[in-house]
Amino acid sequence: MGEKKIHNKESFLKNISLQLGRSKPVQVERPVWKHQPQWEVHKGASKQELVEILKKQCMLNHTDFYETDSDHLTELIEDTIGKYEGKSAAVWEDPRFDEYGITEYFNEKCSDGTFSYHRWDPKLGEQNIVLTEKADVGITFSDMTLAESGTVVLMSGNGKGRSISLLPVTYIAIIPKSTIVPRMSQATREIHQKIEKGEKVVSCVNFISGPSNSADIEMNLVVGVHGPIKATYIVVADK
Amino acid sequence: MPMKIGTEEFNSRVEKGINDGFMREAVRSAQGRLYERRLNAAEELGNWEEWRNHGEEIRRHTLENLDYYLEQLSDNVAERGGHVFFAETAEEANTYIQNVVKKKNGRKVIKSKSMVTEEISMNQALERIGCEVIESDLGEYILQIDDHDPPSHIVVPALHKNKSQIRDVFREKLGYLNTEKPEELTLFAREKLRKEFLSADIGITGCNFAVAESGSISLVTNEGNARLATTLPKTQITVMGMERIVPTWEDLDVMVSLLSRSAVGQKLTTYVTGLTGTRDDGDGDGPEDFHLVIVDNGRSKILGTEFQEALHCIRCAACINVCPVYRHVGGHGYGSIYPGPIGAVLSPLLGGYENYKELPFASTLCAACTEACPVKIPLHELLNKHRRRIVEEEGMSPAMERMAMKGFQYGAGSPVLYKIGTKLAPLLTTPFVTEGMITNGPGPIRPWTETRNLPEPNKERFRDWFRKREREAKTDG
Ligand code: SF4
């Protein structure tokens, strides 16, 4: 497409200004909104209360939910992979996998040749997609977690491929307890504030609330459409 | 090449499987369920009115400063390596998209659900240059496989089809061998479509809301197909109606929350994805090339008029799900891809009165739509404004006008007129149906008149419906 990135802007916007009966404003201040109900949701809830809210919502979202401490985390992952009859996994390149001993656990698990795992490697390019698509289980950490809607927020980049939470048939999210906030508002505020400070937002922010689903056939809910068919969220006490 | 169909073909279509009895039942039960869910989702918040007020103030401010925010958006998209094309018309949008596809030697496009690409007939434009276009939203996929059957609802497009019809379509067209269980049908579609995703050159999406402050676009789905379409293909094209924008991520939160609760009764849909520009270095997936196409196609004509609020719409379908008229006629009766109350407001604005002047009368003015709307668009008032304009512009005689207006009133006290099956008293509407209204209209109607088999049945159904009401009114009064 070459050098010019924006096409037809002037005439298009001029027409809008004309219709609105004024010239295009040079600067627009976002108003102080009169109504801001979002901050009332689970206001003042303690961390443990938020965990309970998250747990309840996960059940509504057809997501299996567990809470554990860092000593028992790999056990729980082992059980979940067993439940999913997983023979292979794909994970992010994320230092938290090392910190929580998961990398070590996987290396061991793979040693007898009955299990394989792929760790996202940006240098491999498209090969990552091929390997992830073959994996039975995708595993990521959560960067932020929304109690109200039972949602993990995943920020792409630096080895955190979008495909991991998307292509495998099952998905496990590991949620450090400290990442839990009441609702989406806290996450989007953080993103907004970063942008105001001149920081770049990552190329892909995913808010994921359980396994993919559809009600397109006679309004019957079917869990598992294009994304994972099953999902487990594990809250873990921070290391 | 237009593919007009005569009465015969319409009849054989009816015989073949379109079953109004089922359609009505399906609409009734879907409306019921969606209504319940939305109500629960709204009530559990305890301060739904506050949310609606906030939604309204955000939409109002954004539309009042639309030129400013669109400029901010486009600058930020370019800053992040994307291309932006401002398209005043459907043709301009399609030509640009065709050129991108040609330049990429694109043979296969995978699409996630998008109303605006339907509105501009993008699929047909791409097919004309020899490109295969595959719909990946489950409902849209079913419709596409069934020889481009048109959608009947903006959130649940295949609402009018039952599972045995879907099984038959899959059997006939795709060699499906399993039962009519939704789980099996869905799994089959998943496997078919996964292959398409992995081999598509280009992903095309709509856009629920663009975010001006960062040049992002957001996609709100349950199935995950929009994620696949923006993760796997090397090129991503996103097409948005020019009003689908919010100033900041904070406002995005509010709009997405309102949309999720109003559309499907969920706190958030399963996937809300915010995408900014092309993939970053070190990502390993996501598009290398990104194009945002911002479409006017008649929207700017609505700005600055008494109908401006129609552009506040976030396409949640809440108004459709409470509408007694939609309940009776179903989505296809409207002859537009935008059905229900919002369709009755928007279709005449985008497609002209000459094509849609009867729609504003296909309403009981019961105001259930206005009450349901998460951004407080006064839908029934806008419908009334249309009616007044139509009466003026059509140069109706005062006598006729009186008759029409009187009709609305006395209908209210005459439930025999039209048994809609709700406690809302229906009002009589006056038929303004003209011959051949749907054969080659501009705007939202064009998709169906170009390649699809819809127009005539629509017209028939609507006309029959009006006539029947007229007859009943006469025998009654
Ligand atoms: S008019 Fe309001 S209720 Fe209807 S689809 Fe648009 S936002 Fe939803």
Coordinates of N, CA and C in Angstrom, one line a residue, chain B residues 280-460:
Chain B
D280 N 2.9 -6.8 16.9 CA 4.2 -6.2 17.4 C 5.3 -7.2 17.1
D281 N 6.5 -6.6 17.1 CA 7.7 -7.5 17.0 C 7.7 -8.5 18.1
G282 N 7.9 -9.7 17.8 CA 8.0 -10.7 18.9 C 6.6 -11.3 19.3
D283 N 5.6 -10.9 18.5 CA 4.3 -11.5 18.8 C 4.2 -13.0 18.3
G284 N 4.5 -13.2 17.1 CA 4.4 -14.5 16.5 C 3.1 -14.9 15.9
D285 N 2.1 -14.2 16.3 CA 0.8 -14.3 15.5 C 0.1 -13.0 15.4
G286 N -1.1 -12.9 14.8 CA -1.7 -11.7 14.5 C -1.3 -11.2 13.1
P287 N -2.0 -10.2 12.6 CA -1.8 -9.8 11.2 C -0.5 -8.9 11.0
E288 N 0.1 -9.1 9.9 CA 1.3 -8.3 9.5 C 0.8 -7.0 8.8
D289 N -0.4 -7.1 8.3 CA -1.0 -6.0 7.6 C -2.4 -5.7 8.1
F290 N -2.7 -4.5 8.4 CA -4.0 -4.2 8.9 C -4.7 -3.0 8.2
H291 N -5.9 -3.2 7.8 CA -6.6 -2.1 7.1 C -8.0 -1.8 7.8
L292 N -8.2 -0.6 8.2 CA -9.5 -0.2 8.8 C -10.3 0.6 7.7
V293 N -11.5 0.1 7.4 CA -12.3 0.8 6.5 C -13.5 1.4 7.2
I294 N -13.6 2.7 7.2 CA -14.6 3.4 7.9 C -15.7 3.9 6.9
V295 N -16.9 3.4 7.2 CA -18.0 3.5 6.2 C -19.0 4.5 6.6
D296 N -19.3 5.4 5.7 CA -20.4 6.4 5.9 C -21.7 5.8 5.3
N297 N -21.8 5.6 4.0 CA -22.9 5.0 3.3 C -24.3 5.5 3.8
G298 N -24.4 6.8 3.9 CA -25.7 7.4 4.2 C -25.8 7.8 5.7
R299 N -24.8 7.5 6.5 CA -25.0 7.8 7.9 C -24.8 9.3 8.2
S300 N -23.9 9.9 7.4 CA -23.7 11.4 7.7 C -25.0 12.2 7.5
K301 N -25.8 11.7 6.6 CA -27.1 12.4 6.3 C -28.0 12.4 7.5
I302 N -27.8 11.5 8.4 CA -28.6 11.4 9.6 C -28.1 12.4 10.7
L303 N -26.8 12.7 10.6 CA -26.2 13.7 11.6 C -26.9 15.0 11.5
G304 N -27.0 15.7 12.6 CA -27.6 17.0 12.6 C -29.1 17.1 12.3
T305 N -29.7 15.9 12.2 CA -31.2 15.9 12.0 C -31.9 15.4 13.2
E306 N -33.2 15.4 13.2 CA -33.9 14.9 14.3 C -33.8 13.4 14.6
F307 N -33.1 12.8 13.6 CA -32.9 11.3 13.8 C -31.4 11.0 14.3
Q308 N -30.7 11.9 14.7 CA -29.3 11.7 15.0 C -29.1 10.6 16.0
E309 N -30.0 10.5 17.0 CA -29.9 9.5 18.0 C -30.0 8.0 17.5
A310 N -30.5 7.9 16.3 CA -30.5 6.5 15.7 C -29.0 6.0 15.5
L311 N -28.1 7.0 15.4 CA -26.7 6.6 15.3 C -26.1 6.2 16.6
H312 N -26.8 6.4 17.7 CA -26.3 5.9 19.0 C -26.3 4.4 19.1
C313 N -27.0 3.8 18.2 CA -27.3 2.3 18.4 C -26.1 1.5 18.5
I314 N -26.1 0.6 19.4 CA -24.9 -0.3 19.6 C -25.3 -1.8 19.1
R315 N -26.4 -1.9 18.4 CA -26.7 -3.2 17.7 C -26.8 -4.4 18.7
C316 N -27.5 -4.1 19.8 CA -27.7 -5.2 20.8 C -28.9 -6.0 20.6
A317 N -29.9 -5.5 19.8 CA -31.1 -6.2 19.5 C -32.1 -6.3 20.6
A318 N -31.9 -5.6 21.7 CA -32.8 -5.6 22.8 C -34.2 -5.1 22.3
C319 N -34.2 -4.1 21.5 CA -35.5 -3.6 21.0 C -36.2 -4.6 20.2
I320 N -35.4 -5.4 19.4 CA -36.0 -6.4 18.6 C -36.6 -7.5 19.4
N321 N -35.9 -7.8 20.5 CA -36.4 -8.9 21.4 C -37.6 -8.6 22.2
V322 N -38.0 -7.3 22.2 CA -39.3 -7.0 22.9 C -40.4 -6.6 22.0
C323 N -40.1 -6.6 20.7 CA -41.1 -6.0 19.8 C -42.2 -6.9 19.4
P324 N -43.4 -6.6 19.7 CA -44.6 -7.4 19.3 C -44.7 -7.6 17.8
V325 N -44.3 -6.6 17.1 CA -44.5 -6.8 15.6 C -43.5 -7.7 15.1
Y326 N -42.2 -7.6 15.5 CA -41.2 -8.5 15.1 C -41.6 -10.0 15.5
R327 N -42.2 -10.1 16.7 CA -42.7 -11.4 17.2 C -43.6 -12.0 16.2
H328 N -44.4 -11.2 15.6 CA -45.4 -11.8 14.6 C -44.8 -12.0 13.2
V329 N -44.1 -11.1 12.7 CA -43.7 -11.2 11.3 C -42.3 -11.8 11.1
G330 N -41.5 -11.8 12.2 CA -40.2 -12.3 12.1 C -39.3 -11.4 11.3
G331 N -38.0 -11.7 11.3 CA -37.0 -10.7 10.8 C -37.1 -10.5 9.3
H332 N -37.5 -11.5 8.5 CA -37.5 -11.4 7.1 C -38.6 -10.4 6.6
G333 N -39.6 -10.3 7.4 CA -40.8 -9.4 7.0 C -40.4 -8.0 6.8
Y334 N -39.3 -7.6 7.4 CA -38.9 -6.2 7.3 C -38.2 -5.9 6.0
G335 N -37.7 -6.9 5.2 CA -37.1 -6.6 4.0 C -35.8 -5.9 4.1
S336 N -35.2 -5.9 5.2 CA -33.9 -5.2 5.5 C -33.1 -6.1 6.4
I337 N -31.7 -5.9 6.3 CA -30.9 -6.6 7.2 C -31.0 -6.1 8.6
Y338 N -31.6 -4.9 8.7 CA -31.8 -4.3 10.1 C -33.3 -4.4 10.4
P339 N -33.8 -5.4 11.1 CA -35.2 -5.6 11.4 C -35.6 -4.9 12.7
G340 N -36.8 -5.1 13.1 CA -37.3 -4.7 14.4 C -37.4 -3.2 14.5
P341 N -37.6 -2.6 15.7 CA -37.7 -1.2 15.8 C -36.5 -0.4 15.3
I342 N -35.3 -0.8 15.6 CA -34.2 0.0 15.1 C -34.1 -0.1 13.6
G343 N -34.5 -1.3 13.0 CA -34.5 -1.4 11.6 C -35.6 -0.5 11.0
A344 N -36.7 -0.4 11.6 CA -37.8 0.4 11.1 C -37.4 1.9 11.2
V345 N -36.5 2.3 12.1 CA -36.0 3.6 12.1 C -34.8 3.8 11.1
L346 N -33.9 2.9 11.1 CA -32.7 3.1 10.4 C -32.9 2.8 8.9
S347 N -33.6 1.7 8.5 CA -33.7 1.4 7.1 C -34.2 2.5 6.2
P348 N -35.3 3.2 6.6 CA -35.7 4.3 5.8 C -34.6 5.4 5.7
L349 N -33.8 5.6 6.7 CA -32.8 6.6 6.7 C -31.7 6.2 5.8
L350 N -31.3 5.0 5.8 CA -30.2 4.5 5.0 C -30.6 4.2 3.6
G351 N -31.8 3.6 3.5 CA -32.3 3.1 2.2 C -33.4 4.0 1.5
G352 N -33.8 5.0 2.2 CA -34.8 5.9 1.6 C -36.2 5.5 1.8
Y353 N -37.1 6.5 1.9 CA -38.5 6.2 2.1 C -39.1 5.4 0.9
E354 N -38.5 5.7 -0.3 CA -39.1 5.0 -1.4 C -39.1 3.5 -1.2
N355 N -38.1 3.0 -0.4 CA -38.0 1.6 -0.2 C -38.6 1.1 1.1
Y356 N -38.6 2.0 2.1 CA -39.0 1.5 3.4 C -40.1 2.3 4.1
K357 N -40.9 3.0 3.3 CA -41.8 3.9 4.0 C -42.9 3.2 4.8
E358 N -43.1 1.9 4.5 CA -44.1 1.2 5.3 C -43.5 0.7 6.7
L359 N -42.2 0.7 6.8 CA -41.7 0.1 8.0 C -42.1 0.9 9.3
P360 N -42.0 2.3 9.3 CA -42.3 3.0 10.5 C -43.8 2.8 10.9
F361 N -44.6 2.2 10.0 CA -45.9 2.0 10.4 C -46.1 0.5 10.9
A362 N -45.1 -0.3 10.7 CA -45.1 -1.6 11.2 C -44.6 -1.6 12.7
S363 N -45.4 -0.9 13.5 CA -45.0 -0.7 14.9 C -46.3 -0.4 15.6
T364 N -46.3 -0.8 16.9 CA -47.5 -0.5 17.7 C -47.3 0.8 18.5
L365 N -46.1 1.4 18.4 CA -45.8 2.5 19.2 C -46.0 2.3 20.7
C366 N -45.8 1.0 21.1 CA -46.0 0.6 22.5 C -44.9 1.1 23.4
A367 N -43.8 1.5 22.8 CA -42.6 2.0 23.5 C -41.8 1.0 24.3
A368 N -42.1 -0.3 24.1 CA -41.3 -1.3 24.8 C -39.9 -1.3 24.3
C369 N -39.7 -0.9 23.0 CA -38.3 -0.8 22.5 C -37.5 0.3 23.1
T370 N -38.2 1.4 23.3 CA -37.5 2.6 23.9 C -37.1 2.2 25.3
E371 N -37.9 1.5 26.0 CA -37.7 1.1 27.4 C -36.5 0.1 27.5
A372 N -36.4 -0.7 26.5 CA -35.4 -1.8 26.5 C -34.0 -1.2 26.1
C373 N -34.0 -0.1 25.3 CA -32.7 0.3 24.7 C -31.7 0.7 25.8
P374 N -30.5 0.1 25.7 CA -29.5 0.4 26.7 C -28.9 1.8 26.6
V375 N -29.1 2.4 25.5 CA -28.5 3.8 25.3 C -29.6 4.8 25.2
K376 N -30.8 4.4 25.5 CA -32.0 5.2 25.6 C -32.3 6.0 24.3
I377 N -32.3 5.3 23.2 CA -32.7 5.9 22.0 C -34.3 5.9 22.0
P378 N -34.9 7.1 21.8 CA -36.3 7.1 21.9 C -37.0 6.6 20.6
L379 N -36.9 5.3 20.5 CA -37.2 4.6 19.2 C -38.7 4.9 18.8
H380 N -39.6 4.8 19.7 CA -41.0 5.0 19.2 C -41.2 6.4 18.8
E381 N -40.5 7.4 19.5 CA -40.7 8.8 19.0 C -40.1 9.0 17.6
L382 N -38.9 8.3 17.4 CA -38.3 8.4 16.0 C -39.2 7.8 15.0
L383 N -39.9 6.7 15.3 CA -40.8 6.1 14.4 C -42.0 7.0 14.1
N384 N -42.4 7.7 15.1 CA -43.5 8.6 15.0 C -43.1 9.8 14.1
K385 N -41.8 10.3 14.2 CA -41.3 11.3 13.4 C -41.3 10.9 11.9
H386 N -40.9 9.7 11.7 CA -40.9 9.1 10.4 C -42.3 9.2 9.8
R387 N -43.2 8.7 10.6 CA -44.6 8.7 10.1 C -45.1 10.1 9.7
R388 N -44.8 11.0 10.5 CA -45.2 12.4 10.2 C -44.6 12.9 8.9
R389 N -43.3 12.6 8.8 CA -42.6 13.0 7.6 C -43.1 12.3 6.3
I390 N -43.4 11.0 6.5 CA -43.9 10.3 5.3 C -45.2 10.9 4.9
V391 N -46.0 11.1 5.9 CA -47.4 11.7 5.6 C -47.2 13.0 4.8
E392 N -46.3 13.8 5.3 CA -46.0 15.1 4.6 C -45.4 14.9 3.3
E393 N -44.3 14.2 3.2 CA -43.6 14.0 1.9 C -44.4 13.3 0.9
E394 N -45.2 12.3 1.3 CA -46.0 11.6 0.3 C -47.2 12.4 -0.2
G395 N -47.3 13.6 0.4 CA -48.4 14.4 0.0 C -49.8 13.8 0.1
M396 N -49.9 13.1 1.2 CA -51.2 12.5 1.5 C -52.3 13.5 1.7
S397 N -53.5 13.2 1.4 CA -54.6 14.1 1.6 C -54.9 14.2 3.1
P398 N -55.3 15.3 3.6 CA -55.6 15.4 5.0 C -56.6 14.3 5.5
A399 N -57.5 13.9 4.6 CA -58.4 12.9 5.0 C -57.7 11.6 5.3
M400 N -56.8 11.3 4.4 CA -56.0 10.0 4.5 C -55.2 10.1 5.8
E401 N -54.6 11.3 6.0 CA -53.7 11.4 7.1 C -54.5 11.2 8.4
R402 N -55.7 11.8 8.4 CA -56.6 11.7 9.6 C -56.9 10.2 9.8
M403 N -57.2 9.5 8.7 CA -57.5 8.1 8.8 C -56.4 7.3 9.4
A404 N -55.2 7.7 8.9 CA -54.0 6.9 9.4 C -53.8 7.2 10.9
M405 N -53.9 8.4 11.3 CA -53.6 8.8 12.7 C -54.7 8.2 13.6
K406 N -56.0 8.3 13.0 CA -57.1 7.8 13.8 C -56.9 6.3 14.0
G407 N -56.4 5.7 12.9 CA -56.2 4.2 12.9 C -55.3 3.8 14.1
F408 N -54.3 4.6 14.3 CA -53.4 4.2 15.4 C -54.1 4.2 16.7
Q409 N -55.0 5.2 16.8 CA -55.6 5.4 18.1 C -56.7 4.4 18.4
Y410 N -57.5 4.2 17.4 CA -58.6 3.3 17.7 C -58.2 1.8 17.8
G411 N -57.1 1.5 17.1 CA -56.5 0.2 17.2 C -56.2 -0.2 18.7
A412 N -55.8 0.8 19.4 CA -55.4 0.6 20.8 C -56.5 0.0 21.6
G413 N -57.7 0.4 21.3 CA -58.8 -0.2 22.1 C -59.5 -1.4 21.4
S414 N -58.9 -1.9 20.4 CA -59.5 -3.0 19.7 C -58.6 -4.2 19.5
P415 N -58.5 -5.0 20.6 CA -57.6 -6.1 20.5 C -57.9 -7.2 19.5
V416 N -59.1 -7.2 19.0 CA -59.5 -8.2 18.0 C -58.7 -7.9 16.7
L417 N -58.4 -6.7 16.5 CA -57.7 -6.3 15.3 C -56.5 -7.2 15.0
Y418 N -55.8 -7.5 16.0 CA -54.5 -8.1 15.7 C -54.0 -8.8 17.0
K419 N -54.1 -10.1 16.9 CA -53.8 -10.8 18.2 C -52.3 -11.1 18.2
I420 N -51.6 -10.2 18.9 CA -50.1 -10.4 18.9 C -49.7 -11.3 20.0
G421 N -50.6 -11.5 20.9 CA -50.2 -12.5 22.0 C -49.4 -11.9 23.1
T422 N -49.5 -10.6 23.2 CA -48.8 -10.0 24.4 C -49.8 -9.1 25.1
K423 N -49.5 -8.6 26.2 CA -50.5 -7.8 26.9 C -50.5 -6.4 26.3
L424 N -49.5 -6.1 25.4 CA -49.5 -4.8 24.9 C -50.6 -4.6 23.8
A425 N -51.3 -3.6 23.9 CA -52.4 -3.4 23.0 C -51.9 -2.9 21.6
P426 N -52.1 -3.7 20.6 CA -51.6 -3.3 19.3 C -52.5 -2.1 18.7
L427 N -51.8 -1.3 17.9 CA -52.5 -0.2 17.3 C -52.6 -0.5 15.8
L428 N -53.6 0.0 15.2 CA -53.7 -0.3 13.7 C -52.7 0.6 13.0
T429 N -52.1 -0.1 12.0 CA -51.3 0.7 11.1 C -51.9 0.7 9.7
T430 N -51.6 1.8 9.1 CA -52.2 1.9 7.7 C -51.3 1.5 6.7
P431 N -51.8 0.7 5.7 CA -50.8 0.2 4.7 C -50.4 1.3 3.7
F432 N -49.1 1.4 3.6 CA -48.5 2.3 2.6 C -47.7 1.5 1.6
V433 N -48.2 0.3 1.4 CA -47.4 -0.6 0.6 C -47.5 -0.3 -0.9
T434 N -46.4 -0.2 -1.5 CA -46.5 0.0 -3.0 C -45.9 -1.2 -3.7
E435 N -46.2 -1.3 -4.9 CA -45.7 -2.5 -5.7 C -44.2 -2.5 -5.9
G436 N -43.7 -3.6 -5.9 CA -42.3 -3.8 -6.2 C -41.3 -3.0 -5.4
M437 N -41.6 -2.8 -4.2 CA -40.8 -1.9 -3.3 C -39.4 -2.4 -3.1
I438 N -39.3 -3.7 -3.2 CA -38.0 -4.3 -2.8 C -37.1 -4.7 -3.9
T439 N -37.6 -4.5 -5.1 CA -36.8 -5.1 -6.2 C -35.4 -4.6 -6.5
N440 N -35.2 -3.3 -6.4 CA -33.8 -2.9 -6.5 C -33.5 -1.6 -5.7
G441 N -33.6 -1.8 -4.4 CA -33.4 -0.6 -3.6 C -32.0 -0.4 -3.2
P442 N -31.6 0.8 -2.9 CA -30.3 1.1 -2.4 C -30.2 0.7 -0.9
G443 N -29.0 0.9 -0.3 CA -28.9 0.8 1.1 C -29.0 -0.7 1.5
P444 N -29.6 -0.9 2.7 CA -29.6 -2.2 3.3 C -30.3 -3.2 2.5
I445 N -31.1 -2.8 1.5 CA -31.8 -3.8 0.8 C -31.0 -4.4 -0.3
R446 N -30.0 -3.8 -0.7 CA -29.3 -4.2 -1.9 C -28.7 -5.6 -1.9
P447 N -28.2 -6.0 -0.7 CA -27.6 -7.4 -0.7 C -28.6 -8.4 -1.2
W448 N -29.8 -8.3 -0.8 CA -30.7 -9.4 -1.1 C -31.2 -9.3 -2.5
T449 N -31.2 -8.1 -3.1 CA -31.7 -8.0 -4.4 C -30.7 -8.4 -5.4
E450 N -29.4 -8.3 -5.0 CA -28.3 -8.6 -5.9 C -28.2 -10.1 -6.1
T451 N -28.0 -10.8 -5.1 CA -27.8 -12.3 -5.3 C -28.7 -13.2 -4.5
R452 N -29.5 -12.7 -3.7 CA -30.2 -13.6 -2.7 C -31.7 -13.7 -3.0
N453 N -32.2 -14.7 -2.5 CA -33.6 -15.1 -2.8 C -34.6 -14.5 -1.9
L454 N -34.5 -13.3 -1.4 CA -35.4 -12.9 -0.4 C -36.5 -12.0 -0.8
P455 N -36.3 -11.0 -1.7 CA -37.2 -9.9 -1.7 C -38.7 -10.2 -1.9
E456 N -39.0 -11.0 -2.8 CA -40.4 -11.3 -3.1 C -41.1 -11.8 -1.9
P457 N -40.6 -12.9 -1.3 CA -41.3 -13.5 -0.2 C -41.5 -12.4 0.9
N458 N -40.5 -11.5 1.1 CA -40.7 -10.5 2.1 C -41.9 -9.7 1.8
K459 N -41.9 -9.2 0.6 CA -43.0 -8.3 0.1 C -44.3 -9.0 0.3
E460 N -44.4 -10.2 -0.1 CA -45.6 -11.0 0.0 C -46.1 -11.0 1.5

